[in-house]
Amino acid sequence: DSGVTQTPKHLITATGQRVTLRCSPRSGDLSVYWYQQSLDQGLQFLIQYYNGEERAKGNILERFSAQQFPDLHSELNLSSLELGDSALYFCASSVGQDPYEQYFGPGTRLTVT
Amino acid sequence: AQRVTQPEKLLSVFKGAPVELKCNYSYSGSPELFWYVQYSRQRLQLLLRHISRESIKGFTADLNKGETSFHLKKPFAQEEDSAMYYCALNNYGQNFVFGPGTRLSVLP
């Protein structure tokens, strides 16, 4: 167990809705990363937060947003959901700013119907 | 743009045979490369990184800057090596790029 937790495990929702995914990093880790894994796109980096601040941004849609709270947990908000947003969303954490050694969570499977 | 390619979606080998998982990258600087592995029903985890030049579970990977490759090799595959393998590149503070992955199946 890497110590990174994600809730919920599964989420089923309808198009146009908004959902929030939650991630708690390993104890002591200051960075949180979000990834989207879909069948056709593979594992795509979305965004990184380090100690509450946005550190790096990848292929994150404008409909998506994230934040990291003072207790270092992070939330990924997905709005105006489309069928194509159905995917596994992974969170990872690391001690420092660089994703040198990331520890991954189990993922949240989002299904948009 | 930074990119990581893994040409094989699926690679099947017999137990005891050598295995090589291919990874090529495009990056305009000194790359930092990794291999991650995801066993069935387990989380994605770091297997090895090029800067440490280590061997983990019998796997090694050498960075070849001339060929822009970072192939993962093991001389004798084991059934427990069956998993999904991802090559990844660290774009230093900008993003972390994963390849599409190769599913390794080691047959008995």
mmCIF file of N, CA, C and O in Angstrom, chain A residues 1-5 33 35 37 42-45 48 55-58 88 90 97-106, chain B residues 9 32 34 36 38 42-46 49 51-52 54 84 86 88-100:
data_model
loop_
_atom_site.group_PDB
_atom_site.id
_atom_site.type_symbol
_atom_site.label_atom_id
_atom_site.label_comp_id
_atom_site.label_asym_id
_atom_site.label_seq_id
_atom_site.Cartn_x
_atom_site.Cartn_y
_atom_site.Cartn_z
ATOM 1 N N ASP A 1 0.838 -1.192 0.000
ATOM 2 C CA ASP A 1 0.000 0.000 0.000
ATOM 3 C C ASP A 1 0.878 1.249 0.000
ATOM 4 O O ASP A 1 1.727 1.412 0.860
ATOM 5 N N SER A 2 0.684 2.120 -1.011
ATOM 6 C CA SER A 2 1.570 3.277 -1.145
ATOM 7 C C SER A 2 1.190 4.385 -0.188
ATOM 8 O O SER A 2 1.921 5.353 -0.043
ATOM 9 N N GLY A 3 0.007 4.309 0.438
ATOM 10 C CA GLY A 3 -0.396 5.340 1.371
ATOM 11 C C GLY A 3 -1.214 6.441 0.738
ATOM 12 O O GLY A 3 -1.763 7.275 1.448
ATOM 13 N N VAL A 4 -1.326 6.473 -0.582
ATOM 14 C CA VAL A 4 -2.149 7.480 -1.252
ATOM 15 C C VAL A 4 -3.574 6.931 -1.341
ATOM 16 O O VAL A 4 -3.782 5.815 -1.802
ATOM 17 N N THR A 5 -4.515 7.719 -0.880
ATOM 18 C CA THR A 5 -5.903 7.261 -0.926
ATOM 19 C C THR A 5 -6.728 8.150 -1.837
ATOM 20 O O THR A 5 -6.462 9.360 -1.941
ATOM 21 N N TYR A 33 -0.284 14.985 -7.762
ATOM 22 C CA TYR A 33 -0.407 14.980 -9.221
ATOM 23 C C TYR A 33 -1.736 14.317 -9.575
ATOM 24 O O TYR A 33 -2.137 13.345 -8.941
ATOM 25 N N TYR A 35 -3.802 12.482 -12.847
ATOM 26 C CA TYR A 35 -3.672 11.889 -14.174
ATOM 27 C C TYR A 35 -5.032 11.344 -14.610
ATOM 28 O O TYR A 35 -5.837 10.902 -13.795
ATOM 29 N N GLN A 37 -6.538 8.411 -17.173
ATOM 30 C CA GLN A 37 -6.184 7.250 -17.990
ATOM 31 C C GLN A 37 -7.421 6.766 -18.734
ATOM 32 O O GLN A 37 -8.371 6.288 -18.123
ATOM 33 N N GLY A 42 -4.380 6.800 -23.146
ATOM 34 C CA GLY A 42 -3.340 6.372 -22.225
ATOM 35 C C GLY A 42 -3.348 7.208 -20.963
ATOM 36 O O GLY A 42 -4.360 7.792 -20.585
ATOM 37 N N LEU A 43 -2.183 7.293 -20.321
ATOM 38 C CA LEU A 43 -2.062 8.014 -19.047
ATOM 39 C C LEU A 43 -1.627 9.450 -19.337
ATOM 40 O O LEU A 43 -0.521 9.688 -19.790
ATOM 41 N N GLN A 44 -2.514 10.383 -19.065
ATOM 42 C CA GLN A 44 -2.254 11.786 -19.359
ATOM 43 C C GLN A 44 -2.118 12.586 -18.069
ATOM 44 O O GLN A 44 -3.007 12.554 -17.221
ATOM 45 N N PHE A 45 -1.028 13.334 -17.986
ATOM 46 C CA PHE A 45 -0.822 14.196 -16.834
ATOM 47 C C PHE A 45 -1.767 15.389 -16.921
ATOM 48 O O PHE A 45 -1.880 16.025 -17.969
ATOM 49 N N GLN A 48 -0.298 19.393 -11.366
ATOM 50 C CA GLN A 48 0.451 19.134 -10.148
ATOM 51 C C GLN A 48 0.311 20.314 -9.194
ATOM 52 O O GLN A 48 0.375 21.472 -9.608
ATOM 53 N N ARG A 55 1.880 23.834 -9.574
ATOM 54 C CA ARG A 55 3.300 23.743 -9.941
ATOM 55 C C ARG A 55 3.489 23.476 -11.425
ATOM 56 O O ARG A 55 4.427 23.957 -12.038
ATOM 57 N N ALA A 56 2.651 22.622 -11.978
ATOM 58 C CA ALA A 56 2.784 22.265 -13.393
ATOM 59 C C ALA A 56 1.404 21.910 -13.930
ATOM 60 O O ALA A 56 0.540 21.431 -13.210
ATOM 61 N N LYS A 57 1.244 22.193 -15.219
ATOM 62 C CA LYS A 57 -0.043 21.945 -15.840
ATOM 63 C C LYS A 57 0.152 21.139 -17.109
ATOM 64 O O LYS A 57 1.036 21.442 -17.913
ATOM 65 N N GLY A 58 -0.662 20.145 -17.267
ATOM 66 C CA GLY A 58 -0.590 19.325 -18.474
ATOM 67 C C GLY A 58 -1.820 19.521 -19.323
ATOM 68 O O GLY A 58 -2.297 20.626 -19.518
ATOM 69 N N LEU A 88 -10.286 6.463 -15.894
ATOM 70 C CA LEU A 88 -9.730 6.281 -14.554
ATOM 71 C C LEU A 88 -8.950 7.535 -14.230
ATOM 72 O O LEU A 88 -8.131 7.979 -15.041
ATOM 73 N N PHE A 90 -6.243 9.045 -11.721
ATOM 74 C CA PHE A 90 -5.267 8.688 -10.704
ATOM 75 C C PHE A 90 -4.718 9.932 -10.036
ATOM 76 O O PHE A 90 -4.507 10.964 -10.675
ATOM 77 N N GLN A 97 9.103 18.750 -5.152
ATOM 78 C CA GLN A 97 8.438 19.360 -6.302
ATOM 79 C C GLN A 97 8.544 18.520 -7.554
ATOM 80 O O GLN A 97 7.698 18.586 -8.441
ATOM 81 N N ASP A 98 9.628 17.759 -7.662
ATOM 82 C CA ASP A 98 9.828 16.991 -8.886
ATOM 83 C C ASP A 98 9.130 15.646 -8.789
ATOM 84 O O ASP A 98 9.153 15.008 -7.740
ATOM 85 N N PRO A 99 8.540 15.185 -9.889
ATOM 86 C CA PRO A 99 7.833 13.901 -9.869
ATOM 87 C C PRO A 99 8.791 12.730 -9.929
ATOM 88 O O PRO A 99 8.493 11.704 -10.498
ATOM 89 N N TYR A 100 9.919 12.913 -9.358
ATOM 90 C CA TYR A 100 10.996 11.935 -9.415
ATOM 91 C C TYR A 100 10.530 10.560 -8.962
ATOM 92 O O TYR A 100 10.703 9.567 -9.653
ATOM 93 N N GLU A 101 9.933 10.487 -7.830
ATOM 94 C CA GLU A 101 9.397 9.216 -7.358
ATOM 95 C C GLU A 101 7.980 9.453 -6.862
ATOM 96 O O GLU A 101 7.769 9.920 -5.746
ATOM 97 N N GLN A 102 7.045 9.147 -7.713
ATOM 98 C CA GLN A 102 5.646 9.352 -7.385
ATOM 99 C C GLN A 102 5.043 8.068 -6.851
ATOM 100 O O GLN A 102 5.366 6.981 -7.335
ATOM 101 N N TYR A 103 4.167 8.218 -5.889
ATOM 102 C CA TYR A 103 3.424 7.082 -5.344
ATOM 103 C C TYR A 103 1.965 7.245 -5.768
ATOM 104 O O TYR A 103 1.350 8.278 -5.489
ATOM 105 N N PHE A 104 1.447 6.249 -6.434
ATOM 106 C CA PHE A 104 0.126 6.363 -7.028
ATOM 107 C C PHE A 104 -0.964 5.811 -6.117
ATOM 108 O O PHE A 104 -0.753 4.858 -5.356
ATOM 109 N N GLY A 105 -2.120 6.428 -6.237
ATOM 110 C CA GLY A 105 -3.298 5.925 -5.555
ATOM 111 C C GLY A 105 -3.982 4.871 -6.413
ATOM 112 O O GLY A 105 -3.547 4.601 -7.541
ATOM 113 N N PRO A 106 -5.050 4.299 -5.911
ATOM 114 C CA PRO A 106 -5.740 3.220 -6.634
ATOM 115 C C PRO A 106 -6.615 3.709 -7.779
ATOM 116 O O PRO A 106 -7.043 2.919 -8.612
ATOM 117 N N LYS B 9 2.055 -2.651 -28.253
ATOM 118 C CA LYS B 9 0.959 -2.638 -27.277
ATOM 119 C C LYS B 9 1.019 -3.894 -26.433
ATOM 120 O O LYS B 9 0.719 -3.889 -25.250
ATOM 121 N N GLU B 32 15.211 12.867 -18.243
ATOM 122 C CA GLU B 32 15.171 12.027 -17.052
ATOM 123 C C GLU B 32 14.071 11.006 -17.307
ATOM 124 O O GLU B 32 12.907 11.368 -17.481
ATOM 125 N N PHE B 34 12.089 7.097 -16.801
ATOM 126 C CA PHE B 34 11.662 6.124 -15.812
ATOM 127 C C PHE B 34 10.902 4.985 -16.487
ATOM 128 O O PHE B 34 10.347 5.156 -17.571
ATOM 129 N N TYR B 36 7.708 2.565 -15.235
ATOM 130 C CA TYR B 36 6.713 2.244 -14.224
ATOM 131 C C TYR B 36 6.043 0.928 -14.606
ATOM 132 O O TYR B 36 5.929 0.591 -15.784
ATOM 133 N N GLN B 38 2.624 -1.769 -13.698
ATOM 134 C CA GLN B 38 1.325 -1.965 -13.037
ATOM 135 C C GLN B 38 0.954 -3.435 -13.151
ATOM 136 O O GLN B 38 0.592 -3.918 -14.235
ATOM 137 N N GLN B 42 -3.104 -4.025 -9.067
ATOM 138 C CA GLN B 42 -2.234 -3.250 -8.186
ATOM 139 C C GLN B 42 -2.054 -1.843 -8.750
ATOM 140 O O GLN B 42 -2.428 -1.556 -9.876
ATOM 141 N N ARG B 43 -1.478 -1.002 -7.927
ATOM 142 C CA ARG B 43 -1.254 0.380 -8.345
ATOM 143 C C ARG B 43 -0.039 0.486 -9.256
ATOM 144 O O ARG B 43 0.832 -0.376 -9.248
ATOM 145 N N LEU B 44 -0.016 1.556 -9.975
ATOM 146 C CA LEU B 44 1.154 1.889 -10.780
ATOM 147 C C LEU B 44 2.314 2.166 -9.821
ATOM 148 O O LEU B 44 2.146 2.870 -8.830
ATOM 149 N N GLN B 45 3.472 1.603 -10.093
ATOM 150 C CA GLN B 45 4.606 1.823 -9.203
ATOM 151 C C GLN B 45 5.888 1.975 -10.006
ATOM 152 O O GLN B 45 6.028 1.442 -11.098
ATOM 153 N N LEU B 46 6.816 2.706 -9.420
ATOM 154 C CA LEU B 46 8.087 2.949 -10.069
ATOM 155 C C LEU B 46 8.895 1.658 -10.126
ATOM 156 O O LEU B 46 9.038 0.970 -9.114
ATOM 157 N N ARG B 49 14.715 3.997 -12.585
ATOM 158 C CA ARG B 49 14.980 5.309 -13.177
ATOM 159 C C ARG B 49 16.396 5.310 -13.735
ATOM 160 O O ARG B 49 17.280 4.672 -13.165
ATOM 161 N N ILE B 51 18.789 7.462 -13.906
ATOM 162 C CA ILE B 51 19.919 8.107 -13.252
ATOM 163 C C ILE B 51 20.525 7.225 -12.160
ATOM 164 O O ILE B 51 21.680 7.400 -11.802
ATOM 165 N N SER B 52 19.785 6.275 -11.651
ATOM 166 C CA SER B 52 20.335 5.439 -10.601
ATOM 167 C C SER B 52 21.028 4.211 -11.159
ATOM 168 O O SER B 52 21.737 3.527 -10.432
ATOM 169 N N GLU B 54 20.239 1.282 -11.762
ATOM 170 C CA GLU B 54 20.079 0.112 -10.911
ATOM 171 C C GLU B 54 19.381 -1.010 -11.685
ATOM 172 O O GLU B 54 18.869 -0.826 -12.774
ATOM 173 N N MET B 84 1.621 -4.453 -17.022
ATOM 174 C CA MET B 84 1.625 -3.332 -17.952
ATOM 175 C C MET B 84 2.839 -2.470 -17.615
ATOM 176 O O MET B 84 3.049 -2.131 -16.446
ATOM 177 N N TYR B 86 5.055 1.046 -18.365
ATOM 178 C CA TYR B 86 4.995 2.384 -18.928
ATOM 179 C C TYR B 86 6.373 3.048 -18.834
ATOM 180 O O TYR B 86 7.000 3.052 -17.779
ATOM 181 N N ALA B 88 8.331 6.642 -18.983
ATOM 182 C CA ALA B 88 7.916 8.018 -18.688
ATOM 183 C C ALA B 88 9.111 8.958 -18.714
ATOM 184 O O ALA B 88 10.252 8.557 -18.446
ATOM 185 N N LEU B 89 8.824 10.207 -19.031
ATOM 186 C CA LEU B 89 9.863 11.233 -19.138
ATOM 187 C C LEU B 89 9.495 12.415 -18.256
ATOM 188 O O LEU B 89 8.348 12.861 -18.251
ATOM 189 N N ASN B 90 10.476 12.897 -17.527
ATOM 190 C CA ASN B 90 10.273 14.044 -16.648
ATOM 191 C C ASN B 90 10.672 15.302 -17.384
ATOM 192 O O ASN B 90 11.830 15.476 -17.726
ATOM 193 N N ASN B 91 9.695 16.173 -17.608
ATOM 194 C CA ASN B 91 9.932 17.422 -18.310
ATOM 195 C C ASN B 91 10.205 18.545 -17.325
ATOM 196 O O ASN B 91 9.713 19.650 -17.477
ATOM 197 N N TYR B 92 10.948 18.239 -16.297
ATOM 198 C CA TYR B 92 11.451 19.212 -15.326
ATOM 199 C C TYR B 92 10.526 20.365 -14.991
ATOM 200 O O TYR B 92 10.669 21.460 -15.496
ATOM 201 N N GLY B 93 9.601 20.074 -14.145
ATOM 202 C CA GLY B 93 8.754 21.139 -13.626
ATOM 203 C C GLY B 93 7.618 21.545 -14.525
ATOM 204 O O GLY B 93 6.827 22.408 -14.161
ATOM 205 N N GLN B 94 7.528 20.946 -15.674
ATOM 206 C CA GLN B 94 6.418 21.293 -16.566
ATOM 207 C C GLN B 94 5.373 20.195 -16.594
ATOM 208 O O GLN B 94 4.211 20.427 -16.364
ATOM 209 N N ASN B 95 5.793 19.026 -16.884
ATOM 210 C CA ASN B 95 4.844 17.913 -16.829
ATOM 211 C C ASN B 95 5.613 16.614 -16.815
ATOM 212 O O ASN B 95 6.849 16.596 -16.810
ATOM 213 N N PHE B 96 4.876 15.539 -16.747
ATOM 214 C CA PHE B 96 5.449 14.216 -16.694
ATOM 215 C C PHE B 96 4.757 13.438 -17.789
ATOM 216 O O PHE B 96 3.551 13.271 -17.754
ATOM 217 N N VAL B 97 5.521 12.975 -18.777
ATOM 218 C CA VAL B 97 4.916 12.377 -19.961
ATOM 219 C C VAL B 97 5.061 10.863 -19.909
ATOM 220 O O VAL B 97 6.187 10.351 -19.817
ATOM 221 N N PHE B 98 3.944 10.172 -19.976
ATOM 222 C CA PHE B 98 3.949 8.720 -20.011
ATOM 223 C C PHE B 98 3.764 8.223 -21.441
ATOM 224 O O PHE B 98 3.052 8.831 -22.242
ATOM 225 N N GLY B 99 4.397 7.105 -21.750
ATOM 226 C CA GLY B 99 4.132 6.434 -23.003
ATOM 227 C C GLY B 99 2.806 5.699 -22.914
ATOM 228 O O GLY B 99 2.206 5.616 -21.839
ATOM 229 N N PRO B 100 2.347 5.129 -24.016
ATOM 230 C CA PRO B 100 1.048 4.460 -24.030
ATOM 231 C C PRO B 100 1.029 3.113 -23.317
ATOM 232 O O PRO B 100 -0.036 2.571 -23.044
#
